[in-house]
GROMACS .gro file of C-alpha atoms in nm:
model
  504
    1UNK     CA    1   0.000   0.000   0.000
    2UNK     CA    2   0.307   0.229   0.025
    3UNK     CA    3   0.214   0.363   0.369
    4UNK     CA    4   0.370   0.675   0.524
    5UNK     CA    5   0.415   0.706   0.901
    6UNK     CA    6   0.414   1.061   1.039
    7UNK     CA    7   0.592   1.196   1.348
    8UNK     CA    8   0.496   1.541   1.486
    9UNK     CA    9   0.740   1.712   1.722
   10UNK     CA   10   0.641   2.028   1.905
   11UNK     CA   11   0.384   2.306   1.903
   12UNK     CA   12   0.461   2.463   1.562
   13UNK     CA   13   0.482   2.121   1.399
   14UNK     CA   14   0.144   2.025   1.543
   15UNK     CA   15  -0.020   2.346   1.421
   16UNK     CA   16   0.093   2.262   1.067
   17UNK     CA   17   0.014   1.892   1.093
   18UNK     CA   18  -0.339   1.964   1.221
   19UNK     CA   19  -0.416   2.156   0.900
   20UNK     CA   20  -0.263   1.865   0.708
   21UNK     CA   21  -0.487   1.606   0.875
   22UNK     CA   22  -0.797   1.822   0.836
   23UNK     CA   23  -0.732   1.835   0.461
   24UNK     CA   24  -0.682   1.458   0.443
   25UNK     CA   25  -1.013   1.405   0.626
   26UNK     CA   26  -1.190   1.627   0.372
   27UNK     CA   27  -1.088   1.393   0.087
   28UNK     CA   28  -1.299   1.106   0.220
   29UNK     CA   29  -1.602   1.016   0.011
   30UNK     CA   30  -1.906   0.828   0.125
   31UNK     CA   31  -2.195   0.626  -0.018
   32UNK     CA   32  -2.314   0.755  -0.355
   33UNK     CA   33  -2.015   0.984  -0.408
   34UNK     CA   34  -1.746   0.939  -0.671
   35UNK     CA   35  -1.435   0.762  -0.546
   36UNK     CA   36  -1.170   1.000  -0.416
   37UNK     CA   37  -0.846   1.023  -0.619
   38UNK     CA   38  -0.662   1.013  -0.285
   39UNK     CA   39  -0.560   0.674  -0.147
   40UNK     CA   40  -0.649   0.711   0.222
   41UNK     CA   41  -0.456   0.399   0.322
   42UNK     CA   42  -0.129   0.587   0.272
   43UNK     CA   43  -0.179   0.803   0.583
   44UNK     CA   44  -0.469   0.638   0.769
   45UNK     CA   45  -0.487   0.308   0.954
   46UNK     CA   46  -0.788   0.082   1.015
   47UNK     CA   47  -0.860  -0.028   1.369
   48UNK     CA   48  -1.124  -0.138   1.615
   49UNK     CA   49  -1.274   0.097   1.873
   50UNK     CA   50  -1.352   0.018   2.235
   51UNK     CA   51  -1.707  -0.087   2.147
   52UNK     CA   52  -1.594  -0.316   1.864
   53UNK     CA   53  -1.675  -0.074   1.581
   54UNK     CA   54  -1.434  -0.018   1.292
   55UNK     CA   55  -1.223   0.298   1.310
   56UNK     CA   56  -0.999   0.486   1.069
   57UNK     CA   57  -0.739   0.711   1.229
   58UNK     CA   58  -0.420   0.892   1.116
   59UNK     CA   59  -0.102   0.689   1.118
   60UNK     CA   60   0.086   0.944   1.327
   61UNK     CA   61   0.268   1.009   1.655
   62UNK     CA   62   0.209   1.347   1.822
   63UNK     CA   63   0.474   1.466   2.069
   64UNK     CA   64   0.429   1.785   2.267
   65UNK     CA   65   0.500   1.936   2.606
   66UNK     CA   66   0.283   1.945   2.915
   67UNK     CA   67  -0.005   2.188   2.865
   68UNK     CA   68   0.028   2.193   2.485
   69UNK     CA   69  -0.260   1.962   2.390
   70UNK     CA   70  -0.540   2.194   2.498
   71UNK     CA   71  -0.869   2.005   2.516
   72UNK     CA   72  -0.745   1.705   2.317
   73UNK     CA   73  -0.789   1.389   2.524
   74UNK     CA   74  -0.587   1.071   2.491
   75UNK     CA   75  -0.916   0.879   2.489
   76UNK     CA   76  -1.175   1.021   2.251
   77UNK     CA   77  -1.523   0.916   2.140
   78UNK     CA   78  -1.379   0.618   1.949
   79UNK     CA   79  -1.168   0.486   2.235
   80UNK     CA   80  -1.321   0.637   2.550
   81UNK     CA   81  -1.377   0.292   2.702
   82UNK     CA   82  -1.022   0.172   2.640
   83UNK     CA   83  -0.893   0.269   2.985
   84UNK     CA   84  -1.034   0.231   3.334
   85UNK     CA   85  -1.089   0.586   3.447
   86UNK     CA   86  -1.109   0.489   3.817
   87UNK     CA   87  -0.752   0.493   3.958
   88UNK     CA   88  -0.649   0.186   4.152
   89UNK     CA   89  -0.556   0.203   4.519
   90UNK     CA   90  -0.223   0.028   4.465
   91UNK     CA   91  -0.013  -0.043   4.774
   92UNK     CA   92  -0.119   0.271   4.962
   93UNK     CA   93  -0.392   0.219   5.223
   94UNK     CA   94  -0.394   0.570   5.364
   95UNK     CA   95  -0.612   0.864   5.280
   96UNK     CA   96  -0.571   1.002   4.929
   97UNK     CA   97  -0.579   1.370   4.838
   98UNK     CA   98  -0.641   1.407   4.466
   99UNK     CA   99  -0.533   1.737   4.309
  100UNK     CA  100  -0.633   1.826   3.955
  101UNK     CA  101  -0.546   2.119   3.733
  102UNK     CA  102  -0.840   2.326   3.619
  103UNK     CA  103  -0.972   2.180   3.295
  104UNK     CA  104  -0.950   2.385   2.975
  105UNK     CA  105  -1.297   2.467   2.843
  106UNK     CA  106  -1.380   2.315   2.507
  107UNK     CA  107  -1.394   2.559   2.217
  108UNK     CA  108  -1.725   2.634   2.045
  109UNK     CA  109  -1.582   2.488   1.725
  110UNK     CA  110  -1.515   2.153   1.893
  111UNK     CA  111  -1.859   2.158   2.054
  112UNK     CA  112  -2.017   2.205   1.713
  113UNK     CA  113  -1.823   1.907   1.572
  114UNK     CA  114  -1.937   1.688   1.862
  115UNK     CA  115  -2.300   1.791   1.827
  116UNK     CA  116  -2.307   1.788   1.446
  117UNK     CA  117  -2.424   2.150   1.422
  118UNK     CA  118  -2.296   2.428   1.196
  119UNK     CA  119  -1.943   2.528   1.293
  120UNK     CA  120  -1.885   2.885   1.415
  121UNK     CA  121  -1.631   3.101   1.239
  122UNK     CA  122  -1.284   3.065   1.388
  123UNK     CA  123  -1.056   3.358   1.463
  124UNK     CA  124  -0.706   3.409   1.602
  125UNK     CA  125  -0.869   3.494   1.938
  126UNK     CA  126  -1.074   3.173   1.960
  127UNK     CA  127  -0.789   2.940   1.852
  128UNK     CA  128  -0.584   2.893   2.170
  129UNK     CA  129  -0.425   2.554   2.085
  130UNK     CA  130  -0.384   2.349   1.770
  131UNK     CA  131  -0.647   2.109   1.907
  132UNK     CA  132  -0.909   2.387   1.889
  133UNK     CA  133  -0.945   2.346   1.511
  134UNK     CA  134  -0.867   1.974   1.486
  135UNK     CA  135  -1.131   1.777   1.293
  136UNK     CA  136  -1.009   1.416   1.327
  137UNK     CA  137  -0.994   1.147   1.596
  138UNK     CA  138  -0.654   1.002   1.687
  139UNK     CA  139  -0.566   0.662   1.827
  140UNK     CA  140  -0.470   0.683   2.199
  141UNK     CA  141  -0.121   0.556   2.110
  142UNK     CA  142  -0.071   0.864   1.889
  143UNK     CA  143  -0.076   1.107   2.184
  144UNK     CA  144   0.260   1.132   2.362
  145UNK     CA  145   0.291   1.405   2.627
  146UNK     CA  146   0.640   1.488   2.752
  147UNK     CA  147   0.604   1.599   3.113
  148UNK     CA  148   0.964   1.706   3.169
  149UNK     CA  149   0.893   2.053   3.026
  150UNK     CA  150   0.588   2.278   3.018
  151UNK     CA  151   0.464   2.485   2.724
  152UNK     CA  152   0.578   2.851   2.731
  153UNK     CA  153   0.756   2.808   3.063
  154UNK     CA  154   0.969   3.107   3.164
  155UNK     CA  155   1.151   2.902   3.429
  156UNK     CA  156   1.258   2.611   3.205
  157UNK     CA  157   1.209   2.721   2.843
  158UNK     CA  158   1.247   2.443   2.587
  159UNK     CA  159   1.474   2.646   2.358
  160UNK     CA  160   1.834   2.520   2.362
  161UNK     CA  161   1.907   2.251   2.103
  162UNK     CA  162   2.099   2.040   2.355
  163UNK     CA  163   1.795   2.024   2.587
  164UNK     CA  164   1.599   1.837   2.322
  165UNK     CA  165   1.891   1.606   2.254
  166UNK     CA  166   1.925   1.524   2.625
  167UNK     CA  167   1.549   1.475   2.665
  168UNK     CA  168   1.537   1.224   2.382
  169UNK     CA  169   1.835   1.031   2.516
  170UNK     CA  170   1.683   1.015   2.866
  171UNK     CA  171   1.342   0.895   2.743
  172UNK     CA  172   1.490   0.653   2.490
  173UNK     CA  173   1.716   0.502   2.756
  174UNK     CA  174   1.417   0.443   2.983
  175UNK     CA  175   1.152   0.330   2.734
  176UNK     CA  176   1.317   0.265   2.392
  177UNK     CA  177   1.102   0.510   2.195
  178UNK     CA  178   1.104   0.311   1.873
  179UNK     CA  179   0.979  -0.005   2.042
  180UNK     CA  180   0.719   0.181   2.245
  181UNK     CA  181   0.591   0.433   1.987
  182UNK     CA  182   0.704   0.362   1.630
  183UNK     CA  183   0.704  -0.016   1.603
  184UNK     CA  184   0.331  -0.076   1.676
  185UNK     CA  185   0.238   0.156   1.387
  186UNK     CA  186   0.513   0.031   1.153
  187UNK     CA  187   0.418  -0.335   1.200
  188UNK     CA  188   0.062  -0.260   1.088
  189UNK     CA  189   0.188  -0.148   0.746
  190UNK     CA  190   0.191  -0.382   0.446
  191UNK     CA  191   0.471  -0.190   0.276
  192UNK     CA  192   0.600   0.105   0.477
  193UNK     CA  193   0.717   0.359   0.223
  194UNK     CA  194   0.844   0.659   0.416
  195UNK     CA  195   0.862   0.836   0.751
  196UNK     CA  196   0.741   1.195   0.746
  197UNK     CA  197   0.860   1.424   1.026
  198UNK     CA  198   0.720   1.765   1.121
  199UNK     CA  199   0.952   1.943   1.364
  200UNK     CA  200   1.080   2.279   1.476
  201UNK     CA  201   1.444   2.324   1.378
  202UNK     CA  202   1.547   2.640   1.566
  203UNK     CA  203   1.466   2.535   1.923
  204UNK     CA  204   1.508   2.229   2.145
  205UNK     CA  205   1.284   2.019   1.921
  206UNK     CA  206   1.565   2.029   1.662
  207UNK     CA  207   1.789   1.834   1.900
  208UNK     CA  208   1.507   1.593   1.984
  209UNK     CA  209   1.443   1.540   1.610
  210UNK     CA  210   1.812   1.486   1.531
  211UNK     CA  211   1.841   1.198   1.776
  212UNK     CA  212   1.504   1.061   1.666
  213UNK     CA  213   1.621   1.056   1.304
  214UNK     CA  214   1.941   0.877   1.411
  215UNK     CA  215   1.735   0.596   1.562
  216UNK     CA  216   1.497   0.580   1.266
  217UNK     CA  217   1.785   0.553   1.018
  218UNK     CA  218   1.943   0.275   1.225
  219UNK     CA  219   1.615   0.082   1.231
  220UNK     CA  220   1.458   0.171   0.895
  221UNK     CA  221   1.761   0.268   0.689
  222UNK     CA  222   1.606   0.171   0.355
  223UNK     CA  223   1.294   0.382   0.404
  224UNK     CA  224   1.267   0.741   0.287
  225UNK     CA  225   1.275   1.006   0.561
  226UNK     CA  226   1.102   1.335   0.473
  227UNK     CA  227   1.168   1.619   0.719
  228UNK     CA  228   0.975   1.949   0.734
  229UNK     CA  229   1.203   2.170   0.948
  230UNK     CA  230   0.998   2.466   1.071
  231UNK     CA  231   1.177   2.790   1.166
  232UNK     CA  232   1.034   3.095   1.337
  233UNK     CA  233   1.008   3.369   1.074
  234UNK     CA  234   0.910   3.651   1.310
  235UNK     CA  235   1.156   3.924   1.403
  236UNK     CA  236   1.339   3.883   1.732
  237UNK     CA  237   1.602   4.048   1.950
  238UNK     CA  238   1.966   3.988   1.862
  239UNK     CA  239   2.031   3.732   2.139
  240UNK     CA  240   1.720   3.533   2.050
  241UNK     CA  241   1.800   3.546   1.679
  242UNK     CA  242   2.157   3.426   1.741
  243UNK     CA  243   2.030   3.131   1.947
  244UNK     CA  244   1.788   3.039   1.668
  245UNK     CA  245   2.066   3.052   1.408
  246UNK     CA  246   2.285   2.828   1.623
  247UNK     CA  247   1.999   2.579   1.657
  248UNK     CA  248   1.935   2.589   1.280
  249UNK     CA  249   2.303   2.516   1.211
  250UNK     CA  250   2.300   2.215   1.442
  251UNK     CA  251   1.974   2.081   1.297
  252UNK     CA  252   2.085   2.114   0.936
  253UNK     CA  253   2.426   1.959   1.008
  254UNK     CA  254   2.283   1.669   1.210
  255UNK     CA  255   1.967   1.585   1.015
  256UNK     CA  256   1.997   1.677   0.647
  257UNK     CA  257   2.278   1.434   0.547
  258UNK     CA  258   2.074   1.136   0.669
  259UNK     CA  259   1.737   1.217   0.514
  260UNK     CA  260   1.579   1.184   0.172
  261UNK     CA  261   1.444   1.538   0.197
  262UNK     CA  262   1.517   1.821   0.442
  263UNK     CA  263   1.302   2.127   0.380
  264UNK     CA  264   1.351   2.438   0.597
  265UNK     CA  265   1.023   2.631   0.634
  266UNK     CA  266   1.002   2.994   0.745
  267UNK     CA  267   0.680   3.032   0.941
  268UNK     CA  268   0.566   3.289   0.839
  269UNK     CA  269   0.755   3.376   0.517
  270UNK     CA  270   0.915   3.720   0.506
  271UNK     CA  271   0.732   3.843   0.193
  272UNK     CA  272   0.365   3.801   0.106
  273UNK     CA  273   0.172   3.895  -0.210
  274UNK     CA  274  -0.112   4.145  -0.187
  275UNK     CA  275  -0.363   3.861  -0.232
  276UNK     CA  276  -0.298   3.736   0.123
  277UNK     CA  277  -0.370   3.874   0.470
  278UNK     CA  278  -0.194   3.689   0.751
  279UNK     CA  279  -0.177   3.748   1.125
  280UNK     CA  280   0.191   3.676   1.184
  281UNK     CA  281   0.136   3.631   1.557
  282UNK     CA  282  -0.119   3.352   1.516
  283UNK     CA  283   0.021   3.002   1.463
  284UNK     CA  284  -0.319   2.904   1.323
  285UNK     CA  285  -0.290   3.163   1.043
  286UNK     CA  286   0.073   3.111   0.952
  287UNK     CA  287   0.055   2.730   0.957
  288UNK     CA  288  -0.255   2.743   0.734
  289UNK     CA  289  -0.051   2.937   0.479
  290UNK     CA  290   0.234   2.684   0.496
  291UNK     CA  291  -0.011   2.395   0.466
  292UNK     CA  292  -0.128   2.513   0.123
  293UNK     CA  293   0.221   2.460  -0.020
  294UNK     CA  294   0.329   2.162   0.190
  295UNK     CA  295   0.011   1.960   0.139
  296UNK     CA  296   0.001   2.043  -0.232
  297UNK     CA  297   0.358   1.949  -0.314
  298UNK     CA  298   0.325   1.611  -0.137
  299UNK     CA  299  -0.013   1.529  -0.293
  300UNK     CA  300   0.143   1.285  -0.546
  301UNK     CA  301   0.251   1.058  -0.257
  302UNK     CA  302  -0.113   0.966  -0.187
  303UNK     CA  303  -0.278   0.987  -0.529
  304UNK     CA  304  -0.397   0.693  -0.732
  305UNK     CA  305  -0.204   0.565  -0.919
  306UNK     CA  306   0.116   0.546  -0.714
  307UNK     CA  307   0.390   0.804  -0.793
  308UNK     CA  308   0.755   0.747  -0.703
  309UNK     CA  309   0.787   1.083  -0.526
  310UNK     CA  310   1.116   0.999  -0.355
  311UNK     CA  311   1.288   0.905  -0.682
  312UNK     CA  312   1.190   1.243  -0.831
  313UNK     CA  313   1.351   1.419  -0.535
  314UNK     CA  314   1.675   1.224  -0.558
  315UNK     CA  315   1.776   1.386  -0.886
  316UNK     CA  316   2.080   1.258  -1.068
  317UNK     CA  317   2.303   1.167  -0.775
  318UNK     CA  318   2.083   1.161  -0.458
  319UNK     CA  319   2.330   1.396  -0.285
  320UNK     CA  320   2.129   1.721  -0.276
  321UNK     CA  321   1.871   1.665  -0.008
  322UNK     CA  322   1.795   2.020   0.108
  323UNK     CA  323   1.496   2.165  -0.075
  324UNK     CA  324   1.324   2.502  -0.090
  325UNK     CA  325   0.944   2.508  -0.056
  326UNK     CA  326   0.774   2.754  -0.290
  327UNK     CA  327   0.420   2.813  -0.412
  328UNK     CA  328   0.195   3.040  -0.615
  329UNK     CA  329  -0.180   3.077  -0.589
  330UNK     CA  330  -0.340   3.075  -0.933
  331UNK     CA  331  -0.637   3.315  -0.951
  332UNK     CA  332  -0.964   3.195  -1.107
  333UNK     CA  333  -0.989   3.260  -1.482
  334UNK     CA  334  -1.271   3.507  -1.437
  335UNK     CA  335  -1.055   3.707  -1.193
  336UNK     CA  336  -0.735   3.718  -1.395
  337UNK     CA  337  -0.839   4.028  -1.585
  338UNK     CA  338  -0.956   4.219  -1.278
  339UNK     CA  339  -0.762   4.504  -1.128
  340UNK     CA  340  -0.576   4.382  -0.824
  341UNK     CA  341  -0.473   4.049  -0.972
  342UNK     CA  342  -0.244   4.204  -1.232
  343UNK     CA  343   0.045   4.251  -0.989
  344UNK     CA  344   0.065   3.879  -0.918
  345UNK     CA  345  -0.036   3.736  -1.251
  346UNK     CA  346   0.306   3.754  -1.425
  347UNK     CA  347   0.467   3.560  -1.138
  348UNK     CA  348   0.239   3.257  -1.181
  349UNK     CA  349   0.416   2.978  -1.370
  350UNK     CA  350   0.232   2.923  -1.696
  351UNK     CA  351   0.041   2.592  -1.678
  352UNK     CA  352   0.217   2.342  -1.898
  353UNK     CA  353   0.550   2.520  -1.892
  354UNK     CA  354   0.837   2.272  -1.890
  355UNK     CA  355   1.088   2.521  -1.750
  356UNK     CA  356   1.200   2.517  -1.387
  357UNK     CA  357   1.106   2.840  -1.209
  358UNK     CA  358   1.292   3.048  -0.953
  359UNK     CA  359   1.014   3.302  -0.888
  360UNK     CA  360   0.696   3.218  -0.699
  361UNK     CA  361   0.446   3.420  -0.499
  362UNK     CA  362   0.556   3.256  -0.176
  363UNK     CA  363   0.903   3.146  -0.069
  364UNK     CA  364   0.881   2.947   0.255
  365UNK     CA  365   1.249   2.863   0.287
  366UNK     CA  366   1.465   3.173   0.248
  367UNK     CA  367   1.427   3.539   0.334
  368UNK     CA  368   1.685   3.622   0.068
  369UNK     CA  369   1.570   3.843  -0.221
  370UNK     CA  370   1.465   3.672  -0.542
  371UNK     CA  371   1.754   3.618  -0.780
  372UNK     CA  372   1.751   3.516  -1.143
  373UNK     CA  373   2.119   3.429  -1.107
  374UNK     CA  374   2.059   3.126  -0.887
  375UNK     CA  375   2.115   2.793  -1.056
  376UNK     CA  376   1.852   2.522  -1.014
  377UNK     CA  377   1.979   2.164  -0.985
  378UNK     CA  378   1.648   1.987  -0.940
  379UNK     CA  379   1.284   2.094  -0.920
  380UNK     CA  380   0.959   1.907  -0.866
  381UNK     CA  381   0.645   2.104  -0.949
  382UNK     CA  382   0.291   1.999  -0.859
  383UNK     CA  383   0.014   2.181  -1.042
  384UNK     CA  384  -0.328   2.128  -0.891
  385UNK     CA  385  -0.654   2.263  -1.024
  386UNK     CA  386  -0.544   2.474  -1.320
  387UNK     CA  387  -0.554   2.290  -1.651
  388UNK     CA  388  -0.226   2.250  -1.843
  389UNK     CA  389  -0.223   2.340  -2.207
  390UNK     CA  390  -0.325   2.063  -2.441
  391UNK     CA  391  -0.047   1.815  -2.505
  392UNK     CA  392   0.180   1.964  -2.239
  393UNK     CA  393   0.045   1.808  -1.923
  394UNK     CA  394   0.293   1.524  -1.912
  395UNK     CA  395   0.670   1.513  -1.934
  396UNK     CA  396   0.803   1.330  -2.238
  397UNK     CA  397   0.897   0.968  -2.175
  398UNK     CA  398   1.267   0.909  -2.222
  399UNK     CA  399   1.376   0.551  -2.277
  400UNK     CA  400   1.749   0.604  -2.220
  401UNK     CA  401   1.769   0.782  -1.884
  402UNK     CA  402   2.148   0.769  -1.888
  403UNK     CA  403   2.161   0.958  -2.217
  404UNK     CA  404   1.902   1.207  -2.089
  405UNK     CA  405   2.118   1.273  -1.785
  406UNK     CA  406   2.428   1.330  -2.000
  407UNK     CA  407   2.235   1.574  -2.219
  408UNK     CA  408   2.117   1.769  -1.913
  409UNK     CA  409   2.473   1.790  -1.784
  410UNK     CA  410   2.601   1.894  -2.128
  411UNK     CA  411   2.337   2.167  -2.162
  412UNK     CA  412   2.360   2.271  -1.792
  413UNK     CA  413   1.990   2.206  -1.756
  414UNK     CA  414   1.821   2.129  -1.424
  415UNK     CA  415   1.650   1.805  -1.340
  416UNK     CA  416   1.280   1.889  -1.371
  417UNK     CA  417   0.950   1.709  -1.319
  418UNK     CA  418   0.597   1.841  -1.324
  419UNK     CA  419   0.291   1.653  -1.201
  420UNK     CA  420  -0.066   1.769  -1.256
  421UNK     CA  421  -0.391   1.682  -1.079
  422UNK     CA  422  -0.734   1.844  -1.124
  423UNK     CA  423  -0.792   1.809  -0.748
  424UNK     CA  424  -0.794   2.162  -0.604
  425UNK     CA  425  -0.696   2.268  -0.254
  426UNK     CA  426  -1.013   2.279  -0.038
  427UNK     CA  427  -1.080   2.576   0.190
  428UNK     CA  428  -1.233   2.424   0.506
  429UNK     CA  429  -1.414   2.591   0.795
  430UNK     CA  430  -1.099   2.523   1.002
  431UNK     CA  431  -0.904   2.753   0.767
  432UNK     CA  432  -0.875   3.132   0.833
  433UNK     CA  433  -1.175   3.273   0.647
  434UNK     CA  434  -1.022   3.612   0.562
  435UNK     CA  435  -0.669   3.509   0.462
  436UNK     CA  436  -0.734   3.493   0.089
  437UNK     CA  437  -0.851   3.809  -0.088
  438UNK     CA  438  -0.899   3.630  -0.421
  439UNK     CA  439  -1.236   3.469  -0.502
  440UNK     CA  440  -1.256   3.099  -0.408
  441UNK     CA  441  -1.530   2.942  -0.624
  442UNK     CA  442  -1.667   2.634  -0.449
  443UNK     CA  443  -1.432   2.704  -0.155
  444UNK     CA  444  -1.139   2.567  -0.355
  445UNK     CA  445  -0.825   2.721  -0.503
  446UNK     CA  446  -0.568   2.625  -0.765
  447UNK     CA  447  -0.204   2.613  -0.658
  448UNK     CA  448   0.133   2.540  -0.810
  449UNK     CA  449   0.385   2.426  -0.548
  450UNK     CA  450   0.747   2.327  -0.589
  451UNK     CA  451   1.042   2.169  -0.412
  452UNK     CA  452   1.366   2.312  -0.548
  453UNK     CA  453   1.735   2.238  -0.492
  454UNK     CA  454   1.939   2.539  -0.601
  455UNK     CA  455   2.253   2.743  -0.534
  456UNK     CA  456   2.056   2.962  -0.290
  457UNK     CA  457   2.104   2.684  -0.037
  458UNK     CA  458   2.481   2.739  -0.054
  459UNK     CA  459   2.433   3.106   0.035
  460UNK     CA  460   2.216   3.014   0.333
  461UNK     CA  461   2.461   2.751   0.462
  462UNK     CA  462   2.745   3.000   0.426
  463UNK     CA  463   2.563   3.227   0.668
  464UNK     CA  464   2.521   2.941   0.916
  465UNK     CA  465   2.893   2.863   0.883
  466UNK     CA  466   2.970   3.221   0.982
  467UNK     CA  467   2.749   3.189   1.290
  468UNK     CA  468   2.907   2.857   1.384
  469UNK     CA  469   3.257   3.000   1.346
  470UNK     CA  470   3.202   3.275   1.602
  471UNK     CA  471   2.930   3.149   1.838
  472UNK     CA  472   3.019   2.788   1.924
  473UNK     CA  473   3.273   2.656   2.170
  474UNK     CA  474   3.600   2.524   2.034
  475UNK     CA  475   3.518   2.157   2.092
  476UNK     CA  476   3.209   2.178   1.868
  477UNK     CA  477   3.310   2.454   1.629
  478UNK     CA  478   3.551   2.264   1.405
  479UNK     CA  479   3.323   1.968   1.333
  480UNK     CA  480   3.024   2.193   1.272
  481UNK     CA  481   3.201   2.439   1.042
  482UNK     CA  482   3.370   2.161   0.842
  483UNK     CA  483   3.048   1.961   0.818
  484UNK     CA  484   2.844   2.259   0.700
  485UNK     CA  485   3.117   2.341   0.447
  486UNK     CA  486   3.099   1.992   0.297
  487UNK     CA  487   2.721   2.019   0.265
  488UNK     CA  488   2.749   2.366   0.110
  489UNK     CA  489   2.994   2.258  -0.160
  490UNK     CA  490   2.740   2.030  -0.327
  491UNK     CA  491   2.507   2.329  -0.380
  492UNK     CA  492   2.763   2.543  -0.559
  493UNK     CA  493   2.788   2.562  -0.936
  494UNK     CA  494   3.087   2.382  -1.080
  495UNK     CA  495   3.081   2.117  -0.809
  496UNK     CA  496   3.073   1.761  -0.943
  497UNK     CA  497   3.044   1.434  -0.760
  498UNK     CA  498   3.255   1.130  -0.839
  499UNK     CA  499   2.952   0.971  -1.007
  500UNK     CA  500   2.954   1.246  -1.271
  501UNK     CA  501   3.266   1.086  -1.417
  502UNK     CA  502   3.108   0.740  -1.429
  503UNK     CA  503   3.001   0.662  -1.785
  504UNK     CA  504   2.782   0.382  -1.654
   0.00000   0.00000   0.00000
């Protein structure tokens, strides 16, 4: 079935992943409806509820700190009978004094989902936690609360990269995280295809993710590992910004060489088109914006028929694993001639174009200015909704891939693939209602999203090298600077791997 197992690490990752799961839930079709083009078995798992009924829940593990889950309970309506709620007396025969934290009131949106009534309109004020706009039920095994740290604690903030590394090592030593959390989900799969990881990269979750990836590679070395590394895009004081850069350097150095894909994501991006209104201080808003690109570009992994997404990312030599996430919103045809859409229209990649693009409406990876001088090594475009021009919707089939590769190298052309699906991105009631200023006929929009490996990555790594050279202690500085330098070299023009000289 080519299943994908997801791991969510931290508050920002869970905000993004909640939008992702809401979208997957919206693709389900029921009796009398046309079959969905999405294969739900890729991300969802069948099971049996406490009352013996069949269930269908996301194949995911959700890690977060104490106080971060909001009103989300480990046991929900599907599994509420799975645990005895009356605590046992144990070995203590004395008088018990039970102390409970005040419960968080359920949001009106969640109440409406439970009662089956019309959902109220969400806002940045009513969304307190990522669970406030969650639309799916999770298996109890999916919820993993880490009680060592508390959300937004000023006494013990979960910010330093090494804190996450130490926390993982302590928990893994005590419980063996893979045996306790990953293995039960992995053993349910017929043909586990990949492990998808949502994580923060510029705080302690980066260290936690680095050690988690180490263990996953040791255990599932032949499986693809796709990492979405979320970085705080808001402005900060110098000391805070320096700490974030140090954490980013460690995450990129420790994680990217081991993965199939490592995609840094600025949340929110530094530049927005005039067709978008985003509250930068609301994780609900900014993660919704990221979800449009992230969910769109990975759509081929769950479409029927099966697409070899990982092979398209590997390019010619499988060495460039750091990708930029980019996207453009394509206005409806009837709106393309209106005043207000003209400023963005030239930036939209022409449907059917076979040329790799460097300019998009939204750049989620770098806050560097757009540059036509950057060289693209590999690009995967996913066009959803807008119709390609006749005869140009598919890439030409090349029988001799070796010859095609030599011709690309000879002509200095990038590796390029474009996939098209008529399935548009749905705008749900869990999505910010006022974020898009363009018309959304049928509450759906057309998007072109891309994953790109280019020379801009070398410029970004060079900046991290500079930070590492002046901010880290001597015992860590040399390995980090040298390691980042080796990664950077493969994203510079003129660099060639040993395989480029292999005629075979």
